XYZ file of C-alpha atoms in Angstrom:
545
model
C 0.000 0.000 0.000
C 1.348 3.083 -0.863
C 1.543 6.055 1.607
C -0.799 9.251 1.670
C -0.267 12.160 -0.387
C -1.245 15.683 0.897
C -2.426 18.166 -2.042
C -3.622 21.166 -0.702
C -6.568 20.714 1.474
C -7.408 16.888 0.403
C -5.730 13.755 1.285
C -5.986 11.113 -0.733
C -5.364 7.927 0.522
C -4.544 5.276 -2.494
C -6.127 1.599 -1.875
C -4.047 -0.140 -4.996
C -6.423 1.074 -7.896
C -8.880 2.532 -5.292
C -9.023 5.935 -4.044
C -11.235 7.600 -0.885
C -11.970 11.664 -0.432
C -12.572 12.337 3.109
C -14.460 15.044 1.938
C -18.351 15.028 0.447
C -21.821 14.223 1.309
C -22.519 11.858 4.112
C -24.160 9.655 1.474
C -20.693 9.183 -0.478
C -18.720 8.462 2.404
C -21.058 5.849 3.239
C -21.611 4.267 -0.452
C -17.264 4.905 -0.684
C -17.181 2.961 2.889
C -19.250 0.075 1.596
C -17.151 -0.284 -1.740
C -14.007 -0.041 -0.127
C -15.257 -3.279 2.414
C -16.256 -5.497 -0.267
C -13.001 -4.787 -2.478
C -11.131 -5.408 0.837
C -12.842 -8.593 1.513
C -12.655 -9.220 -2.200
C -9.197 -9.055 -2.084
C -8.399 -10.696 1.064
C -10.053 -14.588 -0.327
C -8.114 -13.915 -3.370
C -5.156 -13.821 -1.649
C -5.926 -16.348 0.384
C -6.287 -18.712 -2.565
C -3.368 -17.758 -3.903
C -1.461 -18.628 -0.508
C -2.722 -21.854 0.077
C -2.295 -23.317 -4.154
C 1.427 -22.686 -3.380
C 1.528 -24.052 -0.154
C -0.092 -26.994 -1.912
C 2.041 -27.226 -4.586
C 5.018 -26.499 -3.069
C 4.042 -29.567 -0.479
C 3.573 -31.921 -3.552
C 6.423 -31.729 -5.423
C 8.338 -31.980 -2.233
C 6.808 -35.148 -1.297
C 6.372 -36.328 -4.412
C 6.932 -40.120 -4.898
C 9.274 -39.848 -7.792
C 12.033 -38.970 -5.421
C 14.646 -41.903 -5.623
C 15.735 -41.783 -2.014
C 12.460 -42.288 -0.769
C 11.882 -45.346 -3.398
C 15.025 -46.734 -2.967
C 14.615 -47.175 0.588
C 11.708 -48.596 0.447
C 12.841 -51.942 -1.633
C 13.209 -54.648 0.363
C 14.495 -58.018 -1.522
C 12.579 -60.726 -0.330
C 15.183 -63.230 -2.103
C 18.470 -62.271 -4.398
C 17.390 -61.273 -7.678
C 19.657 -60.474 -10.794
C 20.364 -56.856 -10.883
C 18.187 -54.741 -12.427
C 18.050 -51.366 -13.586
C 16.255 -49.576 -10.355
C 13.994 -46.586 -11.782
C 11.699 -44.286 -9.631
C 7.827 -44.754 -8.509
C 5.575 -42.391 -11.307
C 3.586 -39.902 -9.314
C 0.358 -41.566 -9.837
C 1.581 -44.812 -8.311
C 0.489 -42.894 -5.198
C -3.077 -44.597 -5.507
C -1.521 -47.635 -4.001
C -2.044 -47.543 -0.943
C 2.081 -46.343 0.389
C 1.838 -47.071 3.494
C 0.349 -50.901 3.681
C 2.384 -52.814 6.190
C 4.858 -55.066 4.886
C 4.322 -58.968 5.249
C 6.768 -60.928 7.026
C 9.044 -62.736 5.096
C 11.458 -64.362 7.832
C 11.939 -68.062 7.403
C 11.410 -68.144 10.887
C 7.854 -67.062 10.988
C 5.107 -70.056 10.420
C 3.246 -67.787 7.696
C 6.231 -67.907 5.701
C 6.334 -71.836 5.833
C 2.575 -71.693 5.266
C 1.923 -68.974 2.880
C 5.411 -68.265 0.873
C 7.939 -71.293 1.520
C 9.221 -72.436 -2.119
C 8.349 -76.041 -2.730
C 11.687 -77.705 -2.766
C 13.800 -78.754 -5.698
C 15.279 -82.055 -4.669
C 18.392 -81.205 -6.401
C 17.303 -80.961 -9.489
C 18.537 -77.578 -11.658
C 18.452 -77.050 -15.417
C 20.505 -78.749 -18.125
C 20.040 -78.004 -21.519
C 23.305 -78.467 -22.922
C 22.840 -81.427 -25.834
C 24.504 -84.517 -25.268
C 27.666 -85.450 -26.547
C 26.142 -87.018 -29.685
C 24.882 -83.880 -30.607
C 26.303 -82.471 -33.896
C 26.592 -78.972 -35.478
C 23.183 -78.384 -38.287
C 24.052 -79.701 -42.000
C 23.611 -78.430 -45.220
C 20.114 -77.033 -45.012
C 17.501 -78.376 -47.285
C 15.208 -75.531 -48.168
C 13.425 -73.162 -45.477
C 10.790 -73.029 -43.214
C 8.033 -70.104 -43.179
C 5.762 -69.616 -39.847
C 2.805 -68.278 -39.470
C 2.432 -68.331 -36.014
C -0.911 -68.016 -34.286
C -3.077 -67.182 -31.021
C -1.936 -65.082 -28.066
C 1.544 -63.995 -26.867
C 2.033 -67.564 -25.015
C 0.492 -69.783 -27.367
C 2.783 -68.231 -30.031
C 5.802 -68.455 -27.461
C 5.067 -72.207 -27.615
C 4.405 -72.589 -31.418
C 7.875 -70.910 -32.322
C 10.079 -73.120 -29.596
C 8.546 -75.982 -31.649
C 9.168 -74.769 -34.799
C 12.788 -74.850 -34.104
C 12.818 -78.090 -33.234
C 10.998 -78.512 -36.358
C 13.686 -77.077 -38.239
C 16.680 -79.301 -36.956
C 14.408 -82.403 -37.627
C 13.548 -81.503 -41.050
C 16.864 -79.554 -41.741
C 15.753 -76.311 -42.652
C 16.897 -73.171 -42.076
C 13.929 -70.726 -39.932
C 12.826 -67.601 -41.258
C 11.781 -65.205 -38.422
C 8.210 -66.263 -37.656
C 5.443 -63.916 -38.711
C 3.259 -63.012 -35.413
C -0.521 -63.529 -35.385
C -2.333 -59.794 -36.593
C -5.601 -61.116 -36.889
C -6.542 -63.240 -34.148
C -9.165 -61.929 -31.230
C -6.119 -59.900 -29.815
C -5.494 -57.713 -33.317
C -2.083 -57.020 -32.616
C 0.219 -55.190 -35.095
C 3.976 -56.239 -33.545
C 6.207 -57.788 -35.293
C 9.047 -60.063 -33.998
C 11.583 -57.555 -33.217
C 8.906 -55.331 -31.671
C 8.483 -58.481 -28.693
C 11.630 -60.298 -28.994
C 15.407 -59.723 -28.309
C 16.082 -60.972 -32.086
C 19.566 -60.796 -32.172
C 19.582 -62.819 -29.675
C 17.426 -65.709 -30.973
C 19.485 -66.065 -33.814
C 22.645 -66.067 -32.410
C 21.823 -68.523 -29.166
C 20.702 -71.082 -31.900
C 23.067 -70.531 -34.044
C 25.004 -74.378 -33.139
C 21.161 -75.496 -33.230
C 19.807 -74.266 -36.761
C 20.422 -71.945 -38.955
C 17.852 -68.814 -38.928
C 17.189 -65.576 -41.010
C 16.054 -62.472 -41.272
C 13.589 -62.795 -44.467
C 13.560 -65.552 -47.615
C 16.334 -64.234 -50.041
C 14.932 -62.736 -52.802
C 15.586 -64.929 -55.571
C 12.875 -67.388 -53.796
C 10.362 -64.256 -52.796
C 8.515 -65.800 -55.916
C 9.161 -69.348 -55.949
C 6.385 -71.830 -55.405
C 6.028 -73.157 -51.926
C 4.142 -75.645 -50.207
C 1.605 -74.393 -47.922
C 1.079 -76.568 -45.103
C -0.522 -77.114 -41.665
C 1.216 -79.092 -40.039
C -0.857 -82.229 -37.795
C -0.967 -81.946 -34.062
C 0.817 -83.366 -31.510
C 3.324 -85.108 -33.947
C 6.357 -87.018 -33.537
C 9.780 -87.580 -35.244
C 8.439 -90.209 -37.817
C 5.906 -87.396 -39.387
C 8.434 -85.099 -40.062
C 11.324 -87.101 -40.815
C 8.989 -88.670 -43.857
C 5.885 -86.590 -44.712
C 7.565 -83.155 -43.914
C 10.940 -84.016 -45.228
C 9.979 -85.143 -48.410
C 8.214 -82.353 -49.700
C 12.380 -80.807 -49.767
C 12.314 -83.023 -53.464
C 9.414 -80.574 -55.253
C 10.044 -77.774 -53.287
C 12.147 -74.941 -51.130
C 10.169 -73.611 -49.613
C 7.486 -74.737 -46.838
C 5.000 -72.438 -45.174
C 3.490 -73.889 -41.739
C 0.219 -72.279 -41.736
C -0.142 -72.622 -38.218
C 2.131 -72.791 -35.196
C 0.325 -74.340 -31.864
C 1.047 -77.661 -30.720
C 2.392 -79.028 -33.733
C 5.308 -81.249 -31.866
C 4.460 -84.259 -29.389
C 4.670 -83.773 -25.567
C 6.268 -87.305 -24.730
C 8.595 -90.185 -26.885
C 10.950 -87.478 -28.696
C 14.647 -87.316 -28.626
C 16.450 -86.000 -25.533
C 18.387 -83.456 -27.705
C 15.144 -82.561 -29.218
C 13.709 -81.541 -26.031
C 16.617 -79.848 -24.514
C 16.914 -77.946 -27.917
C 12.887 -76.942 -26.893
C 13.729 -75.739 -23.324
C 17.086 -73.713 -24.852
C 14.941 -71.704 -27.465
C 12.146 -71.240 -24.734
C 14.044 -70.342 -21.628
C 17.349 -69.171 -23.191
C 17.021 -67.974 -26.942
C 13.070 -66.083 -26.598
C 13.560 -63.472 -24.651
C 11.544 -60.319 -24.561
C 13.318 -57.380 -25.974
C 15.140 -55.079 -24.050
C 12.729 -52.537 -23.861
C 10.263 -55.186 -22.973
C 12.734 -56.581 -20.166
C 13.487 -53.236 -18.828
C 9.939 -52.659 -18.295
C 9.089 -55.754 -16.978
C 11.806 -55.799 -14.067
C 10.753 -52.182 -13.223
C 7.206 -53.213 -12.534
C 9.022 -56.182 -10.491
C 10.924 -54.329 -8.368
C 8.065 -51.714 -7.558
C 6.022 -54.539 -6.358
C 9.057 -56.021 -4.068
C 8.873 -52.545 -2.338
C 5.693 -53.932 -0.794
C 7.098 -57.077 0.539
C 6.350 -60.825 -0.964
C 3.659 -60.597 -3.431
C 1.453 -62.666 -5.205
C 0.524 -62.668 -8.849
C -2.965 -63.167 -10.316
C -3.853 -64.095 -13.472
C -7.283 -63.594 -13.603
C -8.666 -65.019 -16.903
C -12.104 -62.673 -16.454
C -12.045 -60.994 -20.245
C -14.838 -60.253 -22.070
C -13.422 -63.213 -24.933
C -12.279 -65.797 -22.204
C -16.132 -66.027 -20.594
C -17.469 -66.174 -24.706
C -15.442 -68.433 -25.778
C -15.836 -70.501 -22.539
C -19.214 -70.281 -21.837
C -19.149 -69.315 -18.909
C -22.071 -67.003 -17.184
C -21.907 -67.649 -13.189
C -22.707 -64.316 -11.215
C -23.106 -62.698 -14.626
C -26.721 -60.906 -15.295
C -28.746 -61.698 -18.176
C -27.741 -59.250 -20.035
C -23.982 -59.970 -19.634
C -24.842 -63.540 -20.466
C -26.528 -62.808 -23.963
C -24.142 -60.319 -24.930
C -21.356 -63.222 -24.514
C -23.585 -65.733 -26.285
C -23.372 -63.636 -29.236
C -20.329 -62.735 -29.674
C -19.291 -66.876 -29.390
C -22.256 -67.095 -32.076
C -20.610 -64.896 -34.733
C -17.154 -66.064 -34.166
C -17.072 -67.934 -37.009
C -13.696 -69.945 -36.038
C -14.775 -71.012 -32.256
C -16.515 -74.207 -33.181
C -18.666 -74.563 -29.832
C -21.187 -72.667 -29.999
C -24.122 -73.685 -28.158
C -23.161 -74.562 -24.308
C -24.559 -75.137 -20.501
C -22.939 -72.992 -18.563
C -24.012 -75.027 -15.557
C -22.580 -78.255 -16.700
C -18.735 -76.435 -17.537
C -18.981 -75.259 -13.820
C -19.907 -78.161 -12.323
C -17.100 -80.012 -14.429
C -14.308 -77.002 -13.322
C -13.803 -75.661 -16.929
C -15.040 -72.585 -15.726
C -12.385 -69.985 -14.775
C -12.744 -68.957 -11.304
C -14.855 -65.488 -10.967
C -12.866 -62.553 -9.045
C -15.008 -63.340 -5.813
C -14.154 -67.003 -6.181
C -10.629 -66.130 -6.316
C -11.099 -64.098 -3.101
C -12.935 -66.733 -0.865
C -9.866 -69.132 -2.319
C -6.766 -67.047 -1.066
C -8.881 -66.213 2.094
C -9.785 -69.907 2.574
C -5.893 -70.834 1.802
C -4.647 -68.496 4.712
C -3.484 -65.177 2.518
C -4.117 -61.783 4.923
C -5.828 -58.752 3.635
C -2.568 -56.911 3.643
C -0.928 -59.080 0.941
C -0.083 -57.247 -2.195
C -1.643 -58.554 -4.788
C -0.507 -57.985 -8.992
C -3.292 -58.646 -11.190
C -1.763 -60.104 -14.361
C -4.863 -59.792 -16.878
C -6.527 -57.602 -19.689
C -9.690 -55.665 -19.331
C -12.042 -57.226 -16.831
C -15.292 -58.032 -17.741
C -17.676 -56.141 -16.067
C -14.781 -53.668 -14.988
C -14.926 -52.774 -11.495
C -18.617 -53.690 -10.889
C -17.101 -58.022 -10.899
C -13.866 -57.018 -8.542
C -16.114 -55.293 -5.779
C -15.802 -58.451 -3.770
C -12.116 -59.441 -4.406
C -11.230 -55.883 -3.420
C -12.803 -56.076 0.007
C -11.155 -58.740 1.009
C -7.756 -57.672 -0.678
C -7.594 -53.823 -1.202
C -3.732 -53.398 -1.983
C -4.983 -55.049 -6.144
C -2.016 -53.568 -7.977
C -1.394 -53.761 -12.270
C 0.877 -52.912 -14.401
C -1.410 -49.266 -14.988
C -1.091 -48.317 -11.558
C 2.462 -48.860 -10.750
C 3.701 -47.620 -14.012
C 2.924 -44.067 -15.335
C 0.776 -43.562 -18.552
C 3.766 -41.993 -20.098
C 5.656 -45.150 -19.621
C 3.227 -47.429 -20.726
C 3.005 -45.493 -24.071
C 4.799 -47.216 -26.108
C 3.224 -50.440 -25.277
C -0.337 -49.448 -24.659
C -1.664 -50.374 -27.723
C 0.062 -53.634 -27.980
C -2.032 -56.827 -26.585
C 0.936 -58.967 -26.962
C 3.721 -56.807 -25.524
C 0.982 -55.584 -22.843
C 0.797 -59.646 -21.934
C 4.574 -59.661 -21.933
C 4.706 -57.019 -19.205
C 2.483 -59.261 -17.139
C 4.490 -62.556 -18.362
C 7.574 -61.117 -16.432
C 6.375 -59.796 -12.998
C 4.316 -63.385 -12.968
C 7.571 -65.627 -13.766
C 8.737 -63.427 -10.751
C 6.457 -63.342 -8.404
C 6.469 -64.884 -5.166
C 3.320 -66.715 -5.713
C 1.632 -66.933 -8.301
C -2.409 -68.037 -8.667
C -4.395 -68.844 -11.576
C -7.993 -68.721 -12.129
C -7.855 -70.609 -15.211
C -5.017 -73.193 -16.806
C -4.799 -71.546 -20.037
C -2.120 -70.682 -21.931
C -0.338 -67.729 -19.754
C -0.740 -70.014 -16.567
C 1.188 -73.030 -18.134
C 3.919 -70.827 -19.745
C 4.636 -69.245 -16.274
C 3.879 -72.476 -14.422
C 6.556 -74.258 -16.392
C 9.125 -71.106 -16.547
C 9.059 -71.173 -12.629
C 9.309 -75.200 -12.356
C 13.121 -74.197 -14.814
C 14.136 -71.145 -13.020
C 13.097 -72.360 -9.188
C 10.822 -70.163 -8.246
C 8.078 -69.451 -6.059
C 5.054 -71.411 -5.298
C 2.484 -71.948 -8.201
C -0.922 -73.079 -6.974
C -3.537 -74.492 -9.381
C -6.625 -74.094 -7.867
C -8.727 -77.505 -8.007
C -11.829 -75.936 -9.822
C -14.225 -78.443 -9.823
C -14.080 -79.241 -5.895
C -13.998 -75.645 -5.097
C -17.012 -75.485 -6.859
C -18.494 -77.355 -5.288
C -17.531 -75.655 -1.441
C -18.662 -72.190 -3.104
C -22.074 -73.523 -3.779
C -22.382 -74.938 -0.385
C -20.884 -71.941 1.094
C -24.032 -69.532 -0.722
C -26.354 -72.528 0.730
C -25.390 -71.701 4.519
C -24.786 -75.615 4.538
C -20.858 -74.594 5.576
C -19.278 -71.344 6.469
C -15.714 -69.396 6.229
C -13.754 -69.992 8.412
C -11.703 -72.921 10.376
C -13.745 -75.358 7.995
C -13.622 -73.905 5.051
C -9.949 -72.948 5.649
C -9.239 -77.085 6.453
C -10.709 -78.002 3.348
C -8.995 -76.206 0.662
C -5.608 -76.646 2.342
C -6.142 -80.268 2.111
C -7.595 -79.819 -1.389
C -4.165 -77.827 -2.368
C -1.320 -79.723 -0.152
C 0.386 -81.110 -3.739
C -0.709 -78.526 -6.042
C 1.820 -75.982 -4.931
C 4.030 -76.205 -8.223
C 5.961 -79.361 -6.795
C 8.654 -80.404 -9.075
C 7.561 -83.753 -10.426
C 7.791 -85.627 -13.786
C 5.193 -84.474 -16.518
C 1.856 -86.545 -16.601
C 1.272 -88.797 -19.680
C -2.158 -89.329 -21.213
C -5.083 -89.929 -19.272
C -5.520 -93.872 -19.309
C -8.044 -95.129 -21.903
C -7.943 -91.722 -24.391
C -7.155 -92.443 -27.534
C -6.978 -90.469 -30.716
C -6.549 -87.004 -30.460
C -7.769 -87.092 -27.035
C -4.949 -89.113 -25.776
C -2.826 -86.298 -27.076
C -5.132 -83.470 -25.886
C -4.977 -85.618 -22.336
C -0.958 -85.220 -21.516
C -0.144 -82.247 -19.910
C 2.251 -80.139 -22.127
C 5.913 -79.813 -22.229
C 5.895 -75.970 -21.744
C 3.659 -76.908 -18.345
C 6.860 -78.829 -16.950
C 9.752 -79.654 -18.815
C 11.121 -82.339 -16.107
C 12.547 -84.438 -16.756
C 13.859 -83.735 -20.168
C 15.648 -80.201 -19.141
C 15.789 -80.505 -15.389
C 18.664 -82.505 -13.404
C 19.183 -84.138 -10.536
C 22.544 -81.947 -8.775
C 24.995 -84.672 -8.110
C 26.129 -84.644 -4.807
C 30.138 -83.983 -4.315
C 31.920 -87.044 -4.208
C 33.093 -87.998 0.115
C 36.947 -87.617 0.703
């Protein structure tokens, strides 16, 4: 405020813009009076706005989470992990809860022997290294096209097989093409998932692999080909092989579950296990990303991961309408209708429950962990796409377990970017902080859950626990019938239910006895599931002096 001025006989006192005369009629002063209030009040709130939005925003960026001291001490290893590049918490991460106790992870404490002890490993660690009888690839005969198909981990799968393919037949591999026109419309290409460089050059003793087909044979006839399911050596040694005498090039139309589980040779299935755990990797971008989301979760303590199979094409395809409404359950029904390449089409959703080929529905998956021993406090990752029904299905799952974390809230939007429109790479992101996690949970045995289930069974890790769907069914109906309750009871059962299903190391299951056909084949549980014994050893024990 500026100080009076004296002119003459009036004083004018200067209000910032605002001036009073002391002099005039009493009905000036008064209106003058009553104008100079309101301006001062006026003037008074908008300075006190002013104060308090930079007291505000002076308080956020000072506490803001992206500081790397406060991160940084907040990770807490729960068991040595291979270093990774340690990057800061985004601001918005902040809608995870920050504070949420940690869980105990002492190997002392009977939680951790309960909840979060690793099954143990009996000695047995990976070997993939081919025998001695194993010999450098020959001449090559022609080369092999693939068009791979499905989701992320179904085309994982297809290509590991497809280089097995290509020692057996001699061929030399053409980066696959990746499914663009499947339910999951994806537009990566290899590179865009994969560390190529690296695929070519770890299998480089194995087969040889390129780029693209040279040009001289971007024209050339080629046999088009999908190959049959679940085959063994003899098929491509003769049918396959042979085609190498009319032509150079062969296409395989389609990439899933084209090898045999069981009966092939021992340097065939370590050559599997070497291009699935050694030569695919993710690419680095991928990687980084991936161990960043890892490593934000381990700053909560032991975690579990969830892969919630609850999408909008999972329940179509399946069937599947439990605690769905009608109108859920019709909009599903059509959308299986008029997809013209699912070949079920008309099915009782009652029947697939009662049977456990129904993936478990978020509140399911609550009563389960709850039942198994898991306290609220436990940071859960949910490893999934879009959730059908969106928030409105994880109501229930969140009460019971409010610290639900994904790769969109401890990540910012800026750097999910470059991924976000990317189903595939999106799945990737979830592939790594589930391979890592301490547990991990499935609601469903698809494709995902036996990828990670038979990653962790190589590496070591963590439990895996396959829910047993059809009894739990059959608790959860009694449970909504009063005729048992949660609790001790409920709690006894499923632990009983889930003693061996823990991700115990044990040699893969054969065909179910009396399948025959396809079904025998469909029957064995796959090699990706768990590769012992063909790439897992027995440790030798040192010999006694």
């Amino acid at each position: 405020m500026s100080t009076p001025r004296v002119r003459g006989r009036k004083s004018i006192i200067n209000l910032g813009e605002f001036s009073v005369l002391p002099k005039g009629s009493m009905q000036k002063r008064r209106k003058v009076s009553l104008a100079i209030l309101i301006r001062r009040f006026l003037g008074a709130i908008i300075l006190s706005i002013t104060i308090t939005c930079f007291f505000f925003v002076h308080v956020h960026v000072s506490t803001s989470p992206t500081d790397p001291n406060n991160f940084n001490e907040k990770i807490h290893m729960f068991r040595n992990l291979q270093s990774w590049t340690r990057e800061f918490v985004p601001p918005h991460s902040s809608k995870a809860p920050p504070s949420a106790p940690k869980l105990n992870d002492s190997s002392g404490d009977p939680d951790y022997e309960k909840l979060w002890k690793p099954p143990p490993n009996h000695g047995f660690l990976p070997c993939t290294k081919p025998t001695p009888n194993y010999t450098t690839p020959e001449n090559s005969q022609g080369y092999l096209l693939v068009h791979t198909n499905g989701g992320l981990n179904q085309m994982r799968a297809g290509i590991c097989d497809m280089v097995a393919i290509a020692r057996i037949i001699n061929a030399t591999l053409v980066i696959p093409e990746l499914d663009k026109k499947s339910f999951w419309q994806d537009s990566s290409i290899f590179s865009d998932i994969f560390d190529e460089k690296r695929f070519i050059s770890s299998l480089a003793d194995d087969i040889k692999i390129i780029n693209k087909l040279p040009k001289e044979l971007a024209n050339a006839p080629k046999m088009v080909k999908q190959f049959k399911s679940w085959s063994g050596m003899d098929y491509y040694q003769n049918e396959i092989a042979a085609l190498w005498d009319n032509f150079k090039v062969i296409q395989a139309s389609k990439s899933d579950s084209r090898l045999a589980n069981n009966h092939l040779p021992q340097d065939i299935q370590k050559l599997r296990c070497r291009a699935c755990y050694e030569a695919l990797r993710f690419s680095p971008r991928i990687e980084q990303m991936g161990k960043i989301l890892v490593e934000r979760m381990r700053s909560y303590g032991p975690y579990i991961t969830l892969h919630l199979r609850y999408e909008k094409d999972m329940l179509a395809f399946s069937g599947c309408t439990h605690d769905l409404s009608t109108s859920e359950a019709k909009e599903l029904r059509i959308i299986r209708e008029n997809t013209t390449y699912w070949k079920r089409k008309h099915i009782d959703p009652k029947e697939e429950r009662a049977k456990g080929y129904c993936p478990l529905t978020p509140k399911e998956v609550g009563i389960f962990l709850s039942a198994l021993g898991y306290p609220a406090k436990t940071p859960i990752y949910i490893a999934a796409g879009e959730i059908y029904g969106g928030e409105s299905h994880m109501t229930e799952l969140r009460s019971r377990y409010p610290f639900l974390m994904s790769k969109e809230k401890l990540a910012s939007i800026e750097e999910l970017e470059p991924f976000s429109n990317h189903a595939s790479q999106m799945a990737a992101l979830d592939y790594i902080v589930s391979v890592e996690s301490d547990v991990f949970v499935h609601s469903y045995p698809g494709n995902m859950a036996r990828a990670v289930e038979g990653h962790r069974r190589f590496l070591g890790r963590g439990r895996t626990i396959s829910p047993d769907r059809k009894a739990l069914v059959r608790l959860f109906d009694k449970l909504a019938i009063g005729s048992i309750t949660e609790g001790e009871q409920l709690s006894k059962k499923v632990n009983d239910l889930h003693k061996g299903r823990v991700g115990l190391l044990r040699k893969r299951k054969g065909p179910i006895p009396g399948t025959k056909g396809v079904d025998r084949f469909r029957s064995e549980e796959t090699f990706y599931a768990n590769p012992l014994p063909d790439c897992l050893c027995r440790k030798e024990s040192p010999p006694t002096v």
